Coordinates of C-alpha atoms in Angstrom, one line a residue:
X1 CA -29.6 29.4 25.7
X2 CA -30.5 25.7 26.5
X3 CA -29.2 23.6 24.2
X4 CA -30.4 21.6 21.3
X5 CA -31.0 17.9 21.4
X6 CA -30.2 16.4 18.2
X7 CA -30.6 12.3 17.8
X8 CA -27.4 11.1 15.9
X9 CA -29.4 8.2 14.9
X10 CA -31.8 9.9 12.7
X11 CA -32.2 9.4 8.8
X12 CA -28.9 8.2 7.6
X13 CA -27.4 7.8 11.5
X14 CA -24.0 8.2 10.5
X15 CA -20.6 10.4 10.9
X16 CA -21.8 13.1 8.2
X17 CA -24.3 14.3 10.9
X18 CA -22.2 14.5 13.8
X19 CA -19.8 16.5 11.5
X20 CA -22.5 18.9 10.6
X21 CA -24.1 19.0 13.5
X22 CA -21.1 20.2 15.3
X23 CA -20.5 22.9 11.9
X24 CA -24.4 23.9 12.4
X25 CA -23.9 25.0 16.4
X26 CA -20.8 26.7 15.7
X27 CA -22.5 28.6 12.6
X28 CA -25.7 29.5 14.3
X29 CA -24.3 30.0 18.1
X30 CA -26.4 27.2 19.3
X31 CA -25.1 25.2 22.1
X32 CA -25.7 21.3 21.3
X33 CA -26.4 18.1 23.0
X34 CA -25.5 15.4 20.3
X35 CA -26.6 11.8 21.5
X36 CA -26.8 8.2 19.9
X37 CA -23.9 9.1 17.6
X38 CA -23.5 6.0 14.8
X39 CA -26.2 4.1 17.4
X40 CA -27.1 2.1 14.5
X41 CA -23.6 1.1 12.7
X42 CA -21.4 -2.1 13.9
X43 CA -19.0 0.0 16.2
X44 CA -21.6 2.9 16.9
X45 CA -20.2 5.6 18.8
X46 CA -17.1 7.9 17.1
X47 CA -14.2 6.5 15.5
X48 CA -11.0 8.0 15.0
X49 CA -11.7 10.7 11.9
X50 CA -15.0 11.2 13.6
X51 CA -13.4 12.5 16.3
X52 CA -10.6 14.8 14.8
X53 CA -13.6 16.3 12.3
X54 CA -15.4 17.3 15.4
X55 CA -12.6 18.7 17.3
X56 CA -11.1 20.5 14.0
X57 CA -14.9 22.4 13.6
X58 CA -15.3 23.2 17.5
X59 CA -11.1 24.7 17.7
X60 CA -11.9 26.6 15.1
X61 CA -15.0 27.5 16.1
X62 CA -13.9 28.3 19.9
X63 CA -16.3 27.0 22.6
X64 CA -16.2 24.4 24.8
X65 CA -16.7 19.9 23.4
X66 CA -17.4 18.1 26.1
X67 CA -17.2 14.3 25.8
X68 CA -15.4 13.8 22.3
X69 CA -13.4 10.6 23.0
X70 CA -13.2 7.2 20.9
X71 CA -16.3 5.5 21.0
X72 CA -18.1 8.1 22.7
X73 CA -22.3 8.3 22.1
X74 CA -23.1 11.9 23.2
X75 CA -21.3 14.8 23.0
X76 CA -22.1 18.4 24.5
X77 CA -20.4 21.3 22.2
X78 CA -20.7 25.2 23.6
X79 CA -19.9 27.8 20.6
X80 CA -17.4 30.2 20.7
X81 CA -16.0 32.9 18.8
X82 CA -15.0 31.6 14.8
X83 CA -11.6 32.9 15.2
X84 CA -9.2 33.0 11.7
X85 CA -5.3 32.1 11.7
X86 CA -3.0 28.7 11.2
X87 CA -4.5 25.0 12.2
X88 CA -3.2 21.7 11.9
X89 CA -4.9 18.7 12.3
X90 CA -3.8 15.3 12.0
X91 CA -6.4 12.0 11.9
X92 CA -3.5 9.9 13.4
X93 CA -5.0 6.9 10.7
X94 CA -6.0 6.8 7.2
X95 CA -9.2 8.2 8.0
X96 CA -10.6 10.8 5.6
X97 CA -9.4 14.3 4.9
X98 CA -12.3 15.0 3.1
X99 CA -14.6 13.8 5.4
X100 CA -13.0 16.1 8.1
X101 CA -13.0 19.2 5.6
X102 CA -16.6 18.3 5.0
X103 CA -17.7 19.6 9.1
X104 CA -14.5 22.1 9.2
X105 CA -15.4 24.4 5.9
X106 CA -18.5 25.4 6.3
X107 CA -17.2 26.7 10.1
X108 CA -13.9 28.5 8.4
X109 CA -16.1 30.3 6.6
X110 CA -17.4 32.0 9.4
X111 CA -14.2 32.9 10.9
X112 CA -13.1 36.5 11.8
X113 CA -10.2 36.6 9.2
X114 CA -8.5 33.8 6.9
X115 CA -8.2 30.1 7.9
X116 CA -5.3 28.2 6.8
X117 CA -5.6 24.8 7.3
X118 CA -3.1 21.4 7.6
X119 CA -5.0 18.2 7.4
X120 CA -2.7 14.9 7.6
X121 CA -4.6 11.3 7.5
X122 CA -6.2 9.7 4.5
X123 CA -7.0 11.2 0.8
X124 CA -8.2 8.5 -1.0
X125 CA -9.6 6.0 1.2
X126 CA -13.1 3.4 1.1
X127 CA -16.2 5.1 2.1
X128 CA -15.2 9.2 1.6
X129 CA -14.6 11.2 -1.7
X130 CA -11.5 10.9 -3.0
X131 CA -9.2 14.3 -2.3
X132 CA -9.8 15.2 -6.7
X133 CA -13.2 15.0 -6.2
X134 CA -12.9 17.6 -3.4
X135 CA -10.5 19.9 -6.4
X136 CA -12.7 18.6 -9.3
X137 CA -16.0 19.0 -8.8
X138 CA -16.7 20.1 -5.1
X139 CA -14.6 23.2 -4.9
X140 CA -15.4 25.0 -7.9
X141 CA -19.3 24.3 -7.0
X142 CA -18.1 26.7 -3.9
X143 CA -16.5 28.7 -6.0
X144 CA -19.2 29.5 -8.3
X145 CA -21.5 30.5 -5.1
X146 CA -18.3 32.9 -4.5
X147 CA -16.6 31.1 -1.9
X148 CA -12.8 31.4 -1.5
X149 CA -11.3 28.1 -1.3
X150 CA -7.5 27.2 -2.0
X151 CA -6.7 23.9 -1.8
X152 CA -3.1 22.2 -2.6
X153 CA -3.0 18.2 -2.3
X154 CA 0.2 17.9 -1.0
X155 CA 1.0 14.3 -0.5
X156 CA -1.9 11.2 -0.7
X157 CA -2.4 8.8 1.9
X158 CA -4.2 5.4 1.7
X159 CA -5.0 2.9 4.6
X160 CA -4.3 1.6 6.7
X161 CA -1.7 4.4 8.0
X162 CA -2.3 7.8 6.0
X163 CA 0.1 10.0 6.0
X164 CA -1.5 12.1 3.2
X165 CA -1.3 15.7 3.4
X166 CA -3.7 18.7 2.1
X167 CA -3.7 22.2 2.8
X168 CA -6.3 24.9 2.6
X169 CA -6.4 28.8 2.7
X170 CA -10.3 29.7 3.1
X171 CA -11.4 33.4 2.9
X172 CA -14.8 34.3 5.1
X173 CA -17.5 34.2 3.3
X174 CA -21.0 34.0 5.7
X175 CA -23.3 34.4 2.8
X176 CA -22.5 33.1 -0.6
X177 CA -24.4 33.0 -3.4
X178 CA -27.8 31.4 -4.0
X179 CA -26.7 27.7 -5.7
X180 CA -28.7 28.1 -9.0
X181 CA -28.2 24.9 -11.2
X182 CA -31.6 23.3 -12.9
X183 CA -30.8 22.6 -16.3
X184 CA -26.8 21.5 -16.9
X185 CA -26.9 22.8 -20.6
X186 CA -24.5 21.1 -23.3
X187 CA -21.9 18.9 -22.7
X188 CA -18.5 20.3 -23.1
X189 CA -15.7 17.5 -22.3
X190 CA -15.6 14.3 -20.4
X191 CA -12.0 14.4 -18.3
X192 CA -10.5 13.2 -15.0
X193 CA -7.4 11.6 -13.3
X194 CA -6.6 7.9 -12.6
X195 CA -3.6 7.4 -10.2
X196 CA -2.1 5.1 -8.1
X197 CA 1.2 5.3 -5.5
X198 CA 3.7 2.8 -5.9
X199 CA 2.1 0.4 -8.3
X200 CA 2.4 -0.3 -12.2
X201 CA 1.2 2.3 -14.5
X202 CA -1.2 -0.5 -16.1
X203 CA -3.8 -0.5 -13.3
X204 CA -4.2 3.4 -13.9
X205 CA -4.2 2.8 -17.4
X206 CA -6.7 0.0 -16.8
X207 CA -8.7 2.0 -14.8
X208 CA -9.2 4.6 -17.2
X209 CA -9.5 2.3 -20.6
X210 CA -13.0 0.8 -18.9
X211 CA -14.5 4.1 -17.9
X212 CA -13.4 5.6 -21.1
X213 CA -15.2 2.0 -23.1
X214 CA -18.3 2.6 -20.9
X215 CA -18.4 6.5 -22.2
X216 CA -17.7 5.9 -25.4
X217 CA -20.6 7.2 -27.0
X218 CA -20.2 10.6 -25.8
X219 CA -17.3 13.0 -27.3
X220 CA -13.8 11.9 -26.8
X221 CA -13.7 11.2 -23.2
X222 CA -9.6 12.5 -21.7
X223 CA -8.7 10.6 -18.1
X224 CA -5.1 11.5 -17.2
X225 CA -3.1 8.8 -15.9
X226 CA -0.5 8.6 -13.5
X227 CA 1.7 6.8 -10.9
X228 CA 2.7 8.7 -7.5
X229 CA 6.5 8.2 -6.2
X230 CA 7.7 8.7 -2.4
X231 CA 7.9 12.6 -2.6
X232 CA 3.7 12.6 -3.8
X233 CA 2.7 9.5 -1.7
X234 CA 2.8 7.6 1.2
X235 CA 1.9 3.8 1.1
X236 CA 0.3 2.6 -2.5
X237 CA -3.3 2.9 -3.0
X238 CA -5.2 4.7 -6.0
X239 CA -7.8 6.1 -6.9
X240 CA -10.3 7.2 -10.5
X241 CA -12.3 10.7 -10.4
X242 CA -14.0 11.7 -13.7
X243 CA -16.1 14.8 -14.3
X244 CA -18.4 15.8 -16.9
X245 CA -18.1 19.7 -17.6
X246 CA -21.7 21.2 -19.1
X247 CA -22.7 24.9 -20.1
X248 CA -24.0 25.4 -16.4
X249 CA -22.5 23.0 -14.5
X250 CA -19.7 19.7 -13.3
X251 CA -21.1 16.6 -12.6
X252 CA -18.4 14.4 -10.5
X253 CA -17.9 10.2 -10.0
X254 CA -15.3 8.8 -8.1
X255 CA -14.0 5.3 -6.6
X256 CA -10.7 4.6 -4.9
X257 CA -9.2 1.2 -5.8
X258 CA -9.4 -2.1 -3.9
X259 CA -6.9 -5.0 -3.3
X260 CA -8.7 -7.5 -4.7
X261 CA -10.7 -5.5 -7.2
X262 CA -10.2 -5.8 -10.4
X263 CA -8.9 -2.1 -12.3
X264 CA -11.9 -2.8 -15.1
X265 CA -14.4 -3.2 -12.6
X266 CA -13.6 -0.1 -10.8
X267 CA -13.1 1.9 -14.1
X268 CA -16.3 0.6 -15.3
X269 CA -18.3 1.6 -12.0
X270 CA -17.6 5.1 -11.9
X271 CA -18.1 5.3 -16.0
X272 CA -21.4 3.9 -15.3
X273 CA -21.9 6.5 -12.2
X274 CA -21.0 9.6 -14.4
X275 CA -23.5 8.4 -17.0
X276 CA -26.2 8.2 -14.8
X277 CA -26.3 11.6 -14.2
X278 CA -25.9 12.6 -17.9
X279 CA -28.0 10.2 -19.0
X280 CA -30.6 11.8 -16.4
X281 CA -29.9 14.9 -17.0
X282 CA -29.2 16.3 -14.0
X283 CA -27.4 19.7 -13.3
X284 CA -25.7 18.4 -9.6
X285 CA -24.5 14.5 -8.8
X286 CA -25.7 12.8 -5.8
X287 CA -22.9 13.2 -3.9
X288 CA -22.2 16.8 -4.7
X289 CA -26.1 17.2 -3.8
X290 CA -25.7 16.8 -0.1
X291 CA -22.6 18.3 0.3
X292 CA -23.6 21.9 -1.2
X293 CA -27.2 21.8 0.9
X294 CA -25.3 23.4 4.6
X295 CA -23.8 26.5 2.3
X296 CA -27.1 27.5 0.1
X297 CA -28.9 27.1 3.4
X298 CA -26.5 30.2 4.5
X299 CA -26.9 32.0 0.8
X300 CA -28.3 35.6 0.5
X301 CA -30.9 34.6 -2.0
X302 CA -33.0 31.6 -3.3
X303 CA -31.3 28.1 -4.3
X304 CA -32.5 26.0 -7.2
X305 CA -30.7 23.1 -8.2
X306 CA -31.6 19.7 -9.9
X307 CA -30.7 16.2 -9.1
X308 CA -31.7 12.2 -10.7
X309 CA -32.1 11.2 -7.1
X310 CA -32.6 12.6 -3.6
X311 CA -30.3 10.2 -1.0
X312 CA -30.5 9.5 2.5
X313 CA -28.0 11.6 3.0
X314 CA -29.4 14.4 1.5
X315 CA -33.0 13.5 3.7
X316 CA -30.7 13.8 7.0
X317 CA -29.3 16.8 6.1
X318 CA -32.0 18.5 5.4
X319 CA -33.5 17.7 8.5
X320 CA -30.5 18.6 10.1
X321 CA -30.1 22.1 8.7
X322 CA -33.7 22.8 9.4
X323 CA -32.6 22.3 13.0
X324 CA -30.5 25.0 13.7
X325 CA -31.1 27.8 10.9
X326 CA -33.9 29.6 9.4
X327 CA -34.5 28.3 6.6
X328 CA -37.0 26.0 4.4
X329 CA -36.4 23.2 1.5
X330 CA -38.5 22.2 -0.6
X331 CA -37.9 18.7 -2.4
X332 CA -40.1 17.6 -5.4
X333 CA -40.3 15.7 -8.8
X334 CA -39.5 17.7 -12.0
X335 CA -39.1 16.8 -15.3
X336 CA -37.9 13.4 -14.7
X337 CA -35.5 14.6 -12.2
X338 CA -36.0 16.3 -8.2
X339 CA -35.5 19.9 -7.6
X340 CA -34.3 21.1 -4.4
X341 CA -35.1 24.7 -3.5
X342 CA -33.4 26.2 -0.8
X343 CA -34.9 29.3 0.7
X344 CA -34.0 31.9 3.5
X345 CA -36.3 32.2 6.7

């Protein structure tokens, strides 16, 4: 089978379509020729958690990756056979966990028996979800499709040197279950977690006092805070992940704190995140939106689900998707909002 030419400068250009376009070969046996990686970014080519996402997603998914180095443009991946077992990966910085998980689970799912995974590097770190996004709001989407995910958070890690750890046991699961989320019903509760590792327990507190003042109008709004010690951290950092639990659905906003940015101003952004989707009434964030689009491209059924805004990212993965499986999406306005339908070949 020749292989498939994908331009890693298209749409959104950036690491999240190596990652899946690495995940989407592996899934559908398609060999790949990845080029123009990052093209467009400042240092274009992939950087360090680039590199271990794509080399976690072809070990498990057997084959052959040709040309995976730091700062390398073009990359040639054969697939293999999906195989289950034990896997340890380690980013080697404070790159993202998350951001590796986000090319390696959709693979896992694939596999020939259970996949228990090791991932060492960075869980809350600039630019990726925070590692309680992934448990709070990601996860039990998956889980809801019937996806099989455990995931224990081990130890954070911030930048510039990591050294948080997270652990996974994933069951195979090839076809989940259609995504079905238009309308996200009644509002329930407004929770989450504010942390930080080896700081005072008044920049959590901080943290969670603005997003709580910026929600104020909705039911009494519950952020747990806490500071991590040496046995649940490495290196201080922080980070603030609420999540807004409806009849029919979790809507998820997250920011990891900044030197040099003040606690309100982060607590206040991601208050103001959350109630933008509320507010719009949307049934599935922004950021859960292009996440969930690679696993109801694989579902046995037809996926529905609304979102306030349809990103870049979720443009480029679309594309993407529509690559390598048989599938077709359909994006259009709808009651104030987009719906995305996601349906089989």
């Amino acid at each position: 089978m020749s292989r498939l030419p994908i331009d890693g400068s298209f749409g959104e250009g950036g690491g999240q379509l190596s990652r899946y376009a690495v995940a989407l070969a592996a899934i559908s046996g398609r060999p790949l020729y990845l080029r123009n990686i990052r093209a467009r970014r400042a240092k274009p080519g992939l950087m360090a958690q680039h590199l271990t996402a794509l080399r976690a997603a072809a070990e498990v998914g057997g084959g052959l990756l040709e040309g995976a180095e730091l700062g390398a443009t073009e990359i040639y991946y054969e697939p293999g056979r999906i195989r289950g077992g034990e896997y340890h990966f380690d980013v080697g910085t404070a790159g993202s966990i998350v951001l590796v998980l986000q090319g390696l689970l959709p693979v896992a799912l694939h596999a020939d028996g259970p996949v228990h995974l090791s991932i060492t590097g960075g869980t809350d770190v600039r630019m990726a979800p925070p590692v309680d996004y992934l448990r709070l709001v990601f996860l039990p989407w998956l889980v809801r499709m019937g996806v099989r995910v455990h995931m224990e958070s081990l130890r954070h890690g911030y930048y510039p040197k990591g050294g948080g750890l997270v652990q996974l046991q994933v069951e195979p699961c090839s076809s989940p279950r259609p995504l079905l989320a238009e309308a996200p019903g009644a509002l329930q509760r407004i929770s989450g977690v504010s942390h930080v590792a080896h700081l005072p327990l008044h920049i959590p507190e901080r943290m969670a006092a603005a997003a709580s003042a910026v929600l104020a109008d909705f039911d009494a709004v519950q952020i747990e805070t806490r500071v991590l010690g040496d046995t649940e951290a490495f290196g201080t950092g922080g980070a603030i992940v609420l999540t807004a639990e409806t009849e029919n659905s979790v809507l998820g906003a997250a920011t990891v704190a900044e030197r040099g940015v003040p606690a309100e101003r982060l607590g206040e952004d991601v208050g103001h995140s959350l109630r933008a989707e509320l507010n719009a009434g949307a049934a599935i964030d922004i950021h859960a939106c292009d996440q969930l689009l690679i696993y109801a491209a694989q579902a046995r059924g037809i996926s529905r689900f609304a979102v306030r805004k349809v990103t870049e990212h979720t443009r480029t993965v679309i594309w993407l998707v529509e690559q390598f499986l048989p599938v077709r999406f359909s994006v259009e306005p709808w009651q104030g909002l987009y719906r995305i339908e996601v349906s089989p070949g």
